[in-house]
Short mmCIF file of C-alpha atoms and ligand atoms in Angstrom, two decimals:
data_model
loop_
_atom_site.label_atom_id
_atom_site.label_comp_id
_atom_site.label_asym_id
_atom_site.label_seq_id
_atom_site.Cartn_x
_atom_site.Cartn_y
_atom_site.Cartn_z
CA UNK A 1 -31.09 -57.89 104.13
CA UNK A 2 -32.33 -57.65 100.74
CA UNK A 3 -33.10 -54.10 99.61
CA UNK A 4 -34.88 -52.37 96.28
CA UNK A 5 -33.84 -49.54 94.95
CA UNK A 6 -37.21 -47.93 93.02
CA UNK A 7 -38.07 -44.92 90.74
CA UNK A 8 -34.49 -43.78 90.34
CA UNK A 9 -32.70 -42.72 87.04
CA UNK A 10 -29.74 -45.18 86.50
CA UNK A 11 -26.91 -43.60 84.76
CA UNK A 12 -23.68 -45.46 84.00
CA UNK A 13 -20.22 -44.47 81.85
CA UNK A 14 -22.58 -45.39 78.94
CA UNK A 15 -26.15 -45.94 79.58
CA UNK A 16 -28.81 -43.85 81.24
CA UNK A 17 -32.52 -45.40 81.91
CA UNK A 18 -35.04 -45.62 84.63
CA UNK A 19 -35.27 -48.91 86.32
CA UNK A 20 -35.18 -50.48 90.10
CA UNK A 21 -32.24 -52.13 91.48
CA UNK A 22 -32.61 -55.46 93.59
CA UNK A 23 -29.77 -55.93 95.79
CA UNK A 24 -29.10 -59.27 98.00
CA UNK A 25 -25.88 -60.25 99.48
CA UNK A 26 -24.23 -56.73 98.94
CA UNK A 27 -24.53 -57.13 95.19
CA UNK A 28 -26.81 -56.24 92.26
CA UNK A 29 -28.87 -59.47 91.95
CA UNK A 30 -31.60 -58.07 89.16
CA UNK A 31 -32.09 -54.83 87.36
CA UNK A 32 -35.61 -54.40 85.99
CA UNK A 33 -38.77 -52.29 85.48
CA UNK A 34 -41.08 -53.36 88.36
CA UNK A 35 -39.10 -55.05 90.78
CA UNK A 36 -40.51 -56.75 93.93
CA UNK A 37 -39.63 -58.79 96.90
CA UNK A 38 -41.82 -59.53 99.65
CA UNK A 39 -38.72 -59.41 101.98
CA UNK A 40 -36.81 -56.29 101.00
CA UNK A 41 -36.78 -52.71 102.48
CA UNK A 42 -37.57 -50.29 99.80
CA UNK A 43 -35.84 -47.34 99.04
CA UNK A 44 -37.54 -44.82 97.08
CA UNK A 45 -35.44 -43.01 94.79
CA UNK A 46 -38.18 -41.05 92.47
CA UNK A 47 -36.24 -37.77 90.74
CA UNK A 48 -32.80 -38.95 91.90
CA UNK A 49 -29.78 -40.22 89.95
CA UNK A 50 -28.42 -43.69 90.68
CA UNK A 51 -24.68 -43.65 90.21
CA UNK A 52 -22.11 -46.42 90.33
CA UNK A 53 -20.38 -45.22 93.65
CA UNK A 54 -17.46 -42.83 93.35
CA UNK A 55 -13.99 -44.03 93.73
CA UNK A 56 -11.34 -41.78 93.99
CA UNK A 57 -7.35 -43.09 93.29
CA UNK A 58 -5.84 -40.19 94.49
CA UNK A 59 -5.23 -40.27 98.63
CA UNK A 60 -3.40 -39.69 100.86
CA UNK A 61 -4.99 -40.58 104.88
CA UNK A 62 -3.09 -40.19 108.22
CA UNK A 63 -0.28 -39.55 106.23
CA UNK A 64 3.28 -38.15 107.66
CA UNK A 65 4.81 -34.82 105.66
CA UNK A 66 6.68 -32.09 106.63
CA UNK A 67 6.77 -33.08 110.21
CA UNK A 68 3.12 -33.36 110.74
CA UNK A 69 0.75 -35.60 109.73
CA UNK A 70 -2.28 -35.18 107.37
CA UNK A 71 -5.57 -34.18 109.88
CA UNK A 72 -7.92 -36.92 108.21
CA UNK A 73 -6.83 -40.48 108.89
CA UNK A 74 -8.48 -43.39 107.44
CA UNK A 75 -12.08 -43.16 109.42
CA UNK A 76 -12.40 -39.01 109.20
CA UNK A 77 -11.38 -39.40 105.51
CA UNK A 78 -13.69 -42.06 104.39
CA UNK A 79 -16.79 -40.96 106.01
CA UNK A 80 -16.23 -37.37 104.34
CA UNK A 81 -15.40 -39.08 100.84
CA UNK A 82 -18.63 -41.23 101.71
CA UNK A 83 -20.87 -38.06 102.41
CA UNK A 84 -19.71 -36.76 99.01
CA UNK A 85 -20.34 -39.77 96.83
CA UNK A 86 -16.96 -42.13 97.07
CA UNK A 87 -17.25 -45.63 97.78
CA UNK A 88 -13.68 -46.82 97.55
CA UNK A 89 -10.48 -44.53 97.91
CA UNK A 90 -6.94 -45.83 96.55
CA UNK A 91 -4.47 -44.74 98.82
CA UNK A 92 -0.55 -44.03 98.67
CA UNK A 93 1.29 -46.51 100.80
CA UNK A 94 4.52 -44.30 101.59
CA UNK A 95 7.79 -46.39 101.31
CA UNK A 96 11.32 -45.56 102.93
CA UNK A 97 14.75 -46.69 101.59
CA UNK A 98 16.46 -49.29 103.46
CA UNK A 99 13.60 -50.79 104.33
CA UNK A 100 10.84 -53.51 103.47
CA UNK A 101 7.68 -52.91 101.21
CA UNK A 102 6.50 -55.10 103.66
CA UNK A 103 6.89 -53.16 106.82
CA UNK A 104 5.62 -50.18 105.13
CA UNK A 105 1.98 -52.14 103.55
CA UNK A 106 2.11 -53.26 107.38
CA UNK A 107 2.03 -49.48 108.68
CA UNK A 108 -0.38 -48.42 105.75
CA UNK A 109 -2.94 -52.00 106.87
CA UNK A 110 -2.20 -50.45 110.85
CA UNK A 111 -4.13 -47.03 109.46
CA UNK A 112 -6.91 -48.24 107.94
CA UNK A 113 -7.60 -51.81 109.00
CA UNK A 114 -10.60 -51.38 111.26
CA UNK A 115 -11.19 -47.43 110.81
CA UNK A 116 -12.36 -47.17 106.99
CA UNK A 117 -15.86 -46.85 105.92
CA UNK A 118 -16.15 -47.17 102.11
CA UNK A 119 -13.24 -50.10 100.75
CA UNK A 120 -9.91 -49.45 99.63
CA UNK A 121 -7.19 -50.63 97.81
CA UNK A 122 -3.13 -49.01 97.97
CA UNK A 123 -0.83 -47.68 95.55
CA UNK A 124 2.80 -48.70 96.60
CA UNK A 125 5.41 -46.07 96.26
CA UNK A 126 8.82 -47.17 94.86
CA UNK A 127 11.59 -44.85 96.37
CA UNK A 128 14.38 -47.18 95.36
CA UNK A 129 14.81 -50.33 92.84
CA UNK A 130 17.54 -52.90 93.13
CA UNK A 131 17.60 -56.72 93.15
CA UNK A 132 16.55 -57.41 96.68
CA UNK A 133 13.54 -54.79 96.05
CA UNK A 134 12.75 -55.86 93.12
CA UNK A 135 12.23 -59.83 94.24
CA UNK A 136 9.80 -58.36 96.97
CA UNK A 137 7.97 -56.27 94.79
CA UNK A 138 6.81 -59.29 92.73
CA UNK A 139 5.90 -61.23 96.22
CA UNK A 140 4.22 -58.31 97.87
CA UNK A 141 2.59 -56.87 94.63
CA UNK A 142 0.88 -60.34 94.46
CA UNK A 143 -0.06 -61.38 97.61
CA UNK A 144 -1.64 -58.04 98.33
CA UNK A 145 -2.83 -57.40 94.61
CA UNK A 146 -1.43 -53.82 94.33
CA UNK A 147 -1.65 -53.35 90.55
CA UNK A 148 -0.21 -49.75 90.90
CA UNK A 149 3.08 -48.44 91.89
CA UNK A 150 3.89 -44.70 92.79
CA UNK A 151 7.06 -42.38 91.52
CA UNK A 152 7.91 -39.12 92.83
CA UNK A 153 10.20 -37.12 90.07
CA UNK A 154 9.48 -34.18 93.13
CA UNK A 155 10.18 -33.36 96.20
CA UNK A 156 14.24 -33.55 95.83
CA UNK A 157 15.69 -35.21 99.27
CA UNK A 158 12.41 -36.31 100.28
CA UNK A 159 10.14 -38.48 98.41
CA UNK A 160 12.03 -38.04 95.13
CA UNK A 161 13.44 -41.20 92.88
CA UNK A 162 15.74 -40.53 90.11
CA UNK A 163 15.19 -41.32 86.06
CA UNK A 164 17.19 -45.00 86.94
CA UNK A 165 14.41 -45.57 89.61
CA UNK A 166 11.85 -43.86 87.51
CA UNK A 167 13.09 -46.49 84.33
CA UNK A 168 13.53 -49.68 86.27
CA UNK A 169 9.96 -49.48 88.10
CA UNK A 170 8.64 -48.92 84.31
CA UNK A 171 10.43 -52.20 82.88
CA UNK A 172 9.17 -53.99 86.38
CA UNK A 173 5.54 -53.08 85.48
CA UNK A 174 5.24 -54.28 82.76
CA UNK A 175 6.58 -57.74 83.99
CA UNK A 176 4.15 -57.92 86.80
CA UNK A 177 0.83 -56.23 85.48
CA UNK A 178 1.21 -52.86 87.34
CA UNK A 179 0.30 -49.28 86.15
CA UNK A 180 3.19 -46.85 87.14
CA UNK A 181 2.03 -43.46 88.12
CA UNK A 182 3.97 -40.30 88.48
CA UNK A 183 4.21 -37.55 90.17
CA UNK A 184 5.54 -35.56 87.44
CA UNK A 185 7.28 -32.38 88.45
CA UNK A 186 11.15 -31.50 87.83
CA UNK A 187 12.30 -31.51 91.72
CA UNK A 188 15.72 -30.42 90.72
CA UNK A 189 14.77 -27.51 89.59
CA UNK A 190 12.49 -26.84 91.62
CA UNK A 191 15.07 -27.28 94.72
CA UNK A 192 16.71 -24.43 92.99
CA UNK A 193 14.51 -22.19 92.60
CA UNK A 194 13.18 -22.45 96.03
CA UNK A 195 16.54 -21.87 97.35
CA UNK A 196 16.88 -18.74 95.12
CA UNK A 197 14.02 -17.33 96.23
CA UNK A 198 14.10 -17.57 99.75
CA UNK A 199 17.81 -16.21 99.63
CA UNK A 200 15.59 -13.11 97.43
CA UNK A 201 13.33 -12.77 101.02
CA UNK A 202 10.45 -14.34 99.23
CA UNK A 203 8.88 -16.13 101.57
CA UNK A 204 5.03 -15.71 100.82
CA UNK A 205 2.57 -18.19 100.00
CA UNK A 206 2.31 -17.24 96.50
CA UNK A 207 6.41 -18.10 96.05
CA UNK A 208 5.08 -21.31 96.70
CA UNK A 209 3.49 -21.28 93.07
CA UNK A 210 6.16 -19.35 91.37
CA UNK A 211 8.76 -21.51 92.13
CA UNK A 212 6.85 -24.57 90.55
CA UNK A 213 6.36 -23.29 87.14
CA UNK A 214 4.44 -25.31 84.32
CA UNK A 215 7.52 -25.83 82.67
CA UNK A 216 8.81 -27.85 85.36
CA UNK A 217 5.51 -29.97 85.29
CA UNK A 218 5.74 -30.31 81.72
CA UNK A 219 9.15 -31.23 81.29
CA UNK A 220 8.99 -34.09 83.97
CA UNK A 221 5.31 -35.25 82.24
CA UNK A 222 7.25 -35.61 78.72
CA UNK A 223 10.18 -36.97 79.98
CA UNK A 224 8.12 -39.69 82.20
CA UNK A 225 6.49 -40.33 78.77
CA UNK A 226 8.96 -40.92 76.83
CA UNK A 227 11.11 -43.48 79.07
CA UNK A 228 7.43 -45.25 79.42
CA UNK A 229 7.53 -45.54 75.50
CA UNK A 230 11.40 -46.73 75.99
CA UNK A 231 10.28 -49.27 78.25
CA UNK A 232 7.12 -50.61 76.23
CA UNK A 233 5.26 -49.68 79.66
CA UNK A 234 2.37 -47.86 81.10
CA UNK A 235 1.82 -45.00 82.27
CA UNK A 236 -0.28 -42.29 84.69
CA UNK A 237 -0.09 -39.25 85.41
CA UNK A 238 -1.27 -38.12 88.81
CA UNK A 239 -2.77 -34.46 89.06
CA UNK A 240 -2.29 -33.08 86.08
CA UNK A 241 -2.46 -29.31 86.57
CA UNK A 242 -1.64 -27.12 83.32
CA UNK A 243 -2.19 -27.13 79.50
CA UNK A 244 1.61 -27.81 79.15
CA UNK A 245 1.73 -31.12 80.71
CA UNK A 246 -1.95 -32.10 79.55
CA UNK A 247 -0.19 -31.36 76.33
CA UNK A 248 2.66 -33.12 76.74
CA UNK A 249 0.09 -36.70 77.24
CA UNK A 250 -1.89 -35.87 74.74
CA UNK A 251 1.44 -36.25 72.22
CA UNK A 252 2.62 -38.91 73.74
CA UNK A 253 -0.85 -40.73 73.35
CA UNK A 254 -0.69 -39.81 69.85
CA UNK A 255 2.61 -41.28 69.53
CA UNK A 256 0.72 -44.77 70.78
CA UNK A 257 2.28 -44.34 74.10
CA UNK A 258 0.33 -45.99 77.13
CA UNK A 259 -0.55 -43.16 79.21
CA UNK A 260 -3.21 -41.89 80.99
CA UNK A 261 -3.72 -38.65 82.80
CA UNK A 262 -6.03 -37.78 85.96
CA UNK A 263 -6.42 -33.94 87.14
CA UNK A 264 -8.46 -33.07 89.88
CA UNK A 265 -11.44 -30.40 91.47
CA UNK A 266 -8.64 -28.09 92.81
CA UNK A 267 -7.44 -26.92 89.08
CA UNK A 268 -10.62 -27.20 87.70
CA UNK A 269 -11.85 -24.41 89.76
CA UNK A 270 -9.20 -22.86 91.97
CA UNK A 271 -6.57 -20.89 90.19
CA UNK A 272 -3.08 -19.34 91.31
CA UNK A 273 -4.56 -16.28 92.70
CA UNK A 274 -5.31 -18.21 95.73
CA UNK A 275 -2.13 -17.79 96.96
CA UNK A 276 -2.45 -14.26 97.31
CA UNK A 277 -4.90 -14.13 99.61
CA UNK A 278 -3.67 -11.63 102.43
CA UNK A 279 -3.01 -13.02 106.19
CA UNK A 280 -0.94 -15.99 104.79
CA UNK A 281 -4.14 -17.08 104.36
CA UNK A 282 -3.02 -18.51 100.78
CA UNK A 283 -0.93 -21.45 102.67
CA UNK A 284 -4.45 -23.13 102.31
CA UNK A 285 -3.90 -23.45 98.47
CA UNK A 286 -0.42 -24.75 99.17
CA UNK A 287 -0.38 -28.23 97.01
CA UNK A 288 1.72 -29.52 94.33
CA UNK A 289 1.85 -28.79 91.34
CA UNK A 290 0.38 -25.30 92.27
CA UNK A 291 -3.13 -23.78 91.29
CA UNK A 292 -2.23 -22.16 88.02
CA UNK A 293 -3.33 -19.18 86.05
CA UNK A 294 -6.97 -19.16 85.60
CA UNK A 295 -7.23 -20.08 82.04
CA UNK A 296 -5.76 -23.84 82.28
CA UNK A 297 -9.05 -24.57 83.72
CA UNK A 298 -10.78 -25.01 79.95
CA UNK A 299 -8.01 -26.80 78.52
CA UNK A 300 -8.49 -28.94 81.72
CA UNK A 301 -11.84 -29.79 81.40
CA UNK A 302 -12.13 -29.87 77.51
CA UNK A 303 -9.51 -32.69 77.72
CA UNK A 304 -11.52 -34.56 80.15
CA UNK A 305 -13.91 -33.95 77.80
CA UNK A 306 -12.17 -34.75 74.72
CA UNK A 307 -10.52 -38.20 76.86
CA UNK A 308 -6.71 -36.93 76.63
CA UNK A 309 -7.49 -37.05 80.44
CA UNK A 310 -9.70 -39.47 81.94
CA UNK A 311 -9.73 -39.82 85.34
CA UNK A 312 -10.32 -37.27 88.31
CA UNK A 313 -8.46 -37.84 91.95
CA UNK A 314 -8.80 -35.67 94.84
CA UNK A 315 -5.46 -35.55 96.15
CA UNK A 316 -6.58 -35.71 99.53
CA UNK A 317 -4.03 -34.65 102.03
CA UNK A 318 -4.98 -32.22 104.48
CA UNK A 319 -4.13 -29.89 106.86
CA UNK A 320 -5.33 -27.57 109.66
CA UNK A 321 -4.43 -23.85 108.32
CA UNK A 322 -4.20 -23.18 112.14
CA UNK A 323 -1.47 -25.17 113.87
CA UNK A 324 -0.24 -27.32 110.37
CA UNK A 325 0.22 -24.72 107.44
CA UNK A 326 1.43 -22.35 109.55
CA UNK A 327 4.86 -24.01 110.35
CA UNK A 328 5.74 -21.69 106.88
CA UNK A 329 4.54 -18.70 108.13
CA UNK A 330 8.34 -17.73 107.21
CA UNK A 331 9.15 -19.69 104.94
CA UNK A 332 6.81 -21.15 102.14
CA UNK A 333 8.91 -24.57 101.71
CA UNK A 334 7.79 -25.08 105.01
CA UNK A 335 3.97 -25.00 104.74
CA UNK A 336 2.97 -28.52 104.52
CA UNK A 337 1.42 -29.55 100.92
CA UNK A 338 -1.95 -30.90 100.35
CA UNK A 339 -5.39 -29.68 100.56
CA UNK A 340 -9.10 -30.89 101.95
CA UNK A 341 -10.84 -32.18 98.61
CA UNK A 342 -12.48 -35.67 99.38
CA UNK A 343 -15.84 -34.65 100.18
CA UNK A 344 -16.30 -32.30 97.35
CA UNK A 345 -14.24 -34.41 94.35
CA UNK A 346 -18.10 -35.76 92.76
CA UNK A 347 -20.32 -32.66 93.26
CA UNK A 348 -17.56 -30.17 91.46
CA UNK A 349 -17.92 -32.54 88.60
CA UNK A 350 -21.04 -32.75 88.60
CA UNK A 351 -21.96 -28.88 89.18
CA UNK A 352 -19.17 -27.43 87.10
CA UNK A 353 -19.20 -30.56 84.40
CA UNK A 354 -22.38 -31.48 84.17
CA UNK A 355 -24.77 -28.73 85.07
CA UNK A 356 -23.00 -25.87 83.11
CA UNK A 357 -23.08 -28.49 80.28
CA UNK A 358 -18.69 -29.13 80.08
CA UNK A 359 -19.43 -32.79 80.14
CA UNK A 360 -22.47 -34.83 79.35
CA UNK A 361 -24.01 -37.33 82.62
CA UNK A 362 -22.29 -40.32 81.29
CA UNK A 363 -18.94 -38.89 80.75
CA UNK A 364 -19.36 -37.20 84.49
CA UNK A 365 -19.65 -41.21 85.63
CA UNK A 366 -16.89 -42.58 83.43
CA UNK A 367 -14.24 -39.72 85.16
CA UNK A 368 -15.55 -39.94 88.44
CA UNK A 369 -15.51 -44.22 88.99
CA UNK A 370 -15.84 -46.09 85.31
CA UNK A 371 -12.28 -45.15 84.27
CA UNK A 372 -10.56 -45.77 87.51
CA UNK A 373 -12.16 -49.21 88.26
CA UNK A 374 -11.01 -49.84 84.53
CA UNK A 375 -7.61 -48.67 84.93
CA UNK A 376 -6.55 -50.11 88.99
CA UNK A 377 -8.13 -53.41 88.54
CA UNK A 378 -11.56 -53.01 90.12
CA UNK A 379 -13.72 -53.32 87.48
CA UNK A 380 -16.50 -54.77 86.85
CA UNK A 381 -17.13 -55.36 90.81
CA UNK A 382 -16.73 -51.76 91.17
CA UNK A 383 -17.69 -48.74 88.66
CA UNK A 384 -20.47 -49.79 86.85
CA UNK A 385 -24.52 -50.89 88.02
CA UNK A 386 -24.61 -54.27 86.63
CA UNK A 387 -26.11 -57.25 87.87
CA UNK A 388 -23.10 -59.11 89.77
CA UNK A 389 -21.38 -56.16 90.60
CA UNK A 390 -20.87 -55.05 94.34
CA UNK A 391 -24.15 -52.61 95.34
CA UNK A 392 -22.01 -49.54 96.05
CA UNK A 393 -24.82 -46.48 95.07
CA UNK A 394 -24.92 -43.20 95.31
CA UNK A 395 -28.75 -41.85 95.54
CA UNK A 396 -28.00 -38.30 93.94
CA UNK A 397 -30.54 -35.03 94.01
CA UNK A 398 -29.38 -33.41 90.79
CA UNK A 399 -31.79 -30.30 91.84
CA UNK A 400 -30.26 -29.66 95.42
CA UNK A 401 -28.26 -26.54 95.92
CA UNK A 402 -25.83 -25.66 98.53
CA UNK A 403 -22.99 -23.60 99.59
CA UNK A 404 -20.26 -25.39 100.68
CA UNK A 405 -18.58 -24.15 103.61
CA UNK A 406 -16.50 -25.86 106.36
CA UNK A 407 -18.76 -25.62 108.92
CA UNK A 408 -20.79 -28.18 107.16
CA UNK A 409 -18.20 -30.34 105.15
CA UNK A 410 -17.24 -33.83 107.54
CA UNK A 411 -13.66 -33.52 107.09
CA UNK A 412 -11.23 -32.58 110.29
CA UNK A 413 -9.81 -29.78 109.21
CA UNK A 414 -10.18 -26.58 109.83
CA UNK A 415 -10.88 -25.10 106.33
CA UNK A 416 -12.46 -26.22 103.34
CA UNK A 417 -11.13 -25.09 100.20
CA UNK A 418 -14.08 -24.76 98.19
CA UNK A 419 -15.72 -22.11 100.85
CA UNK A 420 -18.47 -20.10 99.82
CA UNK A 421 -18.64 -22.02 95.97
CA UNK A 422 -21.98 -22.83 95.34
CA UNK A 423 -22.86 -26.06 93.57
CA UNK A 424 -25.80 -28.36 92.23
CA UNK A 425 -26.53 -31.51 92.98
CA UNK A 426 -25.73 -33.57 95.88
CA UNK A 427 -25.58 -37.19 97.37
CA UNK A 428 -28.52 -38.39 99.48
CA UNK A 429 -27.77 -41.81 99.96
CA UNK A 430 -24.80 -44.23 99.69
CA UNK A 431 -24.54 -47.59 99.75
CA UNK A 432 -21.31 -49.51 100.33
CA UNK A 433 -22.10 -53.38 99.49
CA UNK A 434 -25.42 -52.78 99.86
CA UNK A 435 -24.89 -51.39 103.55
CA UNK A 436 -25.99 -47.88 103.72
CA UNK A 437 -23.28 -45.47 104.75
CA UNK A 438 -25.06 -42.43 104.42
CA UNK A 439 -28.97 -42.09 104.30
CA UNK A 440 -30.89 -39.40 103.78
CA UNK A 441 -27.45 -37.29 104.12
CA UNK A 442 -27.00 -38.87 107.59
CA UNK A 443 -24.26 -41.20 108.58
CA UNK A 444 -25.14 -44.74 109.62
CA UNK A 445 -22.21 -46.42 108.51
CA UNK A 446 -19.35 -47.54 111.12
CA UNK A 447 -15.65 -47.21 111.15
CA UNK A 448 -14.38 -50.98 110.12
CA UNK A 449 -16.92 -51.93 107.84
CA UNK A 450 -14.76 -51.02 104.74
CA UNK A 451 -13.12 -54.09 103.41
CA UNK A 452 -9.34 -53.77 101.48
CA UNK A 453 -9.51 -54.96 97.92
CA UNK A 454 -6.94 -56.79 96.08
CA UNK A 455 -6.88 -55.59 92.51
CA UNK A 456 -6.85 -57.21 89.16
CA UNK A 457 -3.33 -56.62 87.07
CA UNK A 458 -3.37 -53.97 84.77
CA UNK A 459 -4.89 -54.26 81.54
CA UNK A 460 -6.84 -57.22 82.81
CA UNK A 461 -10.25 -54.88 83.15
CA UNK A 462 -9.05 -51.64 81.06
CA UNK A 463 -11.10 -53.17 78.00
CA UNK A 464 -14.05 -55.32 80.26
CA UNK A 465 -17.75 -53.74 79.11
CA UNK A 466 -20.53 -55.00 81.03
CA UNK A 467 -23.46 -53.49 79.92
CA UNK A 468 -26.44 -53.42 82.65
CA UNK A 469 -29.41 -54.66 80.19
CA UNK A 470 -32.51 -54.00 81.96
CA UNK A 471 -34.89 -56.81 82.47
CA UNK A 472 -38.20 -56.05 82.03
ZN1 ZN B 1 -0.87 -36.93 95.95
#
């Protein structure tokens, strides 16, 4: 069914103007003053924002860790990013040595096949790189157009691939089109000073943080760098926490390196102090890299400010504090990583970007969808309000207030980590492919009816402007 969009305030990474929106076939079919159709339900949209729809590349749903497995799978987790303004999530697709990337895209297509709201793409992690992996990669990397591929330089034992990996996925790349992102922290010495503190008796949330120091961020973020350079590659930088390691990109970007850098709401607003919290209840800031010292939070957002970081992912992976983050009660190694962030990603940018004036409406859109659909391959069908481009809208009250709390949030956990921070602004409507998924902050979509998207190689959309010209 056809639908029109009226009265609303358009705003993309570069333009902002007031104009309706005709949609037909899930797509934006005209964009004009005026717009009628004798056959289409109208949507009134006076005094609200029209945004492209969020999309956040940083996820990880119904994902196993620590022994448990992540409390939001693939439907919980896309309704909640859907309520907060996301209309497509790129999520990690966990790997295992010894076995095929196949088998694993097959378990990651089992998840959320069928259950997702909003569409999706996957990242593919590389734990290993040989021959035999390396001849799949190309095959699998195709057929399911994964234009991104994921290295751990953390979690030692675990998840962690060494600088040969690390080097060989780089030169791979940039033969097949793919962006390589990082998880940049130095898990060797990290391992160590976990072990040394828990032989100390420090077993305390907070140990959690102390034992991940900047340095160890930083380090791994320059070192990542430079073998990118080495291996005329590219580069990103997944949750970029502290001034050290957004300094370390913004060198290597001066040094013509390719390499971007994401952050996300958590150290924009959070800070280490979280930890502390008395009752263990700090295990709910347990993520890594750690909340850091209050101050990092400016350098944070001036850079996304300034474009020395550029995109902002959630780093969904959560966990119920009761019953999940409290296998550490005794030992902070043991409290499972990751926090609830989804649902709340778009309106911290806006409230604590845009309202208190950090970031200008146009930049908000660029960090929150433009610059991802740029960088994974998804643009111009998703990021941007153009005519041609898939209808996924967010209807957004910049005047609303609320408190957000847990008891209101829609993801499963018990906890939300933003309690009690008030914000401005929030999502009304949203529109997947011109379906609604939310309206009037109710949800109508239904699990299945988000489509997987194979991407575009990288660097095949980074530079793509369309420019939504109104017609009037
Ligand atoms: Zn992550």
């Amino acid at each position: 069914m056809k639908k029109i969009i009226k009265n609303g305030t358009i705003v993309t990474a570069t333009d902002t103007y007031e104009a309706d929106i005709l949609i037909e076939n899930g797509m934006i079919s005209q964009i004009g003053k005026d717009l009628s159709s004798a056959d289409a339900e109208v949507v009134d949209a006076k005094g609200n924002y029209i945004f492209p729809g969020g999309i956040d590349p940083h996820t990880h749903l119904d994902m196993p860790f620590g022994g448990t497995v992540t409390k939001d799978n693939f439907e919980t987790g896309t309704i909640a990013a859907a309520f907060g303004g996301t209309t497509t999530i790129i999520d990690f697709c966990l790997t295992q040595k010894g076995k095929t990337l196949r088998s694993a895209l097959d378990t990651w297509h089992e998840k959320a096949d069928g259950n997702a709201v909003i569409d999706y793409g996957f990242h593919l992690q590389i734990v290993e790189m040989n021959e035999v992996i390396l001849k799949e990669l190309a095959t699998v990397s195709k057929e399911e157009g994964i234009s991104s591929f994921k290295v751990f330089m953390a979690y030692k034992n675990q998840f962690q691939a060494d600088d040969e990996t690390l080097f060989k996925t780089l030169v791979a790349a940039k033969e097949l089109g793919a962006l390589v992102m990082v998880h940049a922290e130095n898990g060797d010495v990290i391992d160590y000073l976990v072990k040394k503190a828990l032989e100390e008796g420090k077993t305390e949330p907070i140990y959690h943080a102390l034992t991940r120091p900047p340095e160890a961020e930083a380090e791994a973020t320059g070192r990542a760098a430079t073998l990118t350079g080495l291996a005329n590659s590219q580069l990103y930088v997944v949750h970029v926490s502290c001034a050290e390691a957004a300094a370390k990109i913004a060198e290597a970007r001066n040094k013509g390196i390719d390499i971007w850098g994401e952050t996300c709401p958590q150290y924009l607003v959070l800070d280490q102090s979280y930890l502390e919290k008395p009752e263990f209840e700090g295990a709910k800031y347990v993520w890594s890299p750690p909340l850091r010292e209050k101050w990092n939070q400016e350098v944070l957002w001036n850079a996304l400010k300034s474009g020395q970081l550029q995109t902002l992912g959630s780093d969904q992976c959560s966990f119920d504090f009761n019953g999940q983050k409290d296998l550490g009660k005794e030992d902070f190694s043991k409290i499972p990583n990751g926090g609830p962030i989804i649902e709340d990603r778009v309106s911290i940018l806006f409230s604590e970007g845009v309202d208190k004036g950090r970031i200008n409406l146009n930049q908000f859109v660029d960090i929150m969808s433009t610059k991802a659909a740029k960088l994974f391959g998804l643009y111009p069908k998703k990021g941007t309000i153009a005519v041609g481009s898939d209808a996924d809208l967010v209807v957004f009250n910049p005047h609303a207030e609320r408190v957000i709390t847990s008891d209101a949030d829609h993801m499963a956990v018990d906890y939300n980590a933003f309690e009690g921070i008030r914000v401005k602004g929030e999502p009304v409507s949203v529109l997947s492919r011109g379906e609604f998924v939310i309206k009037d902050k109710t949800f109508v979509g239904k699990a299945g009816s988000g489509q997987y998207i194979k991407r575009a190689k990288y660097g095949e959309t980074l530079s793509a402007e369309k420019k939504a010209v109104p017609q009037s």
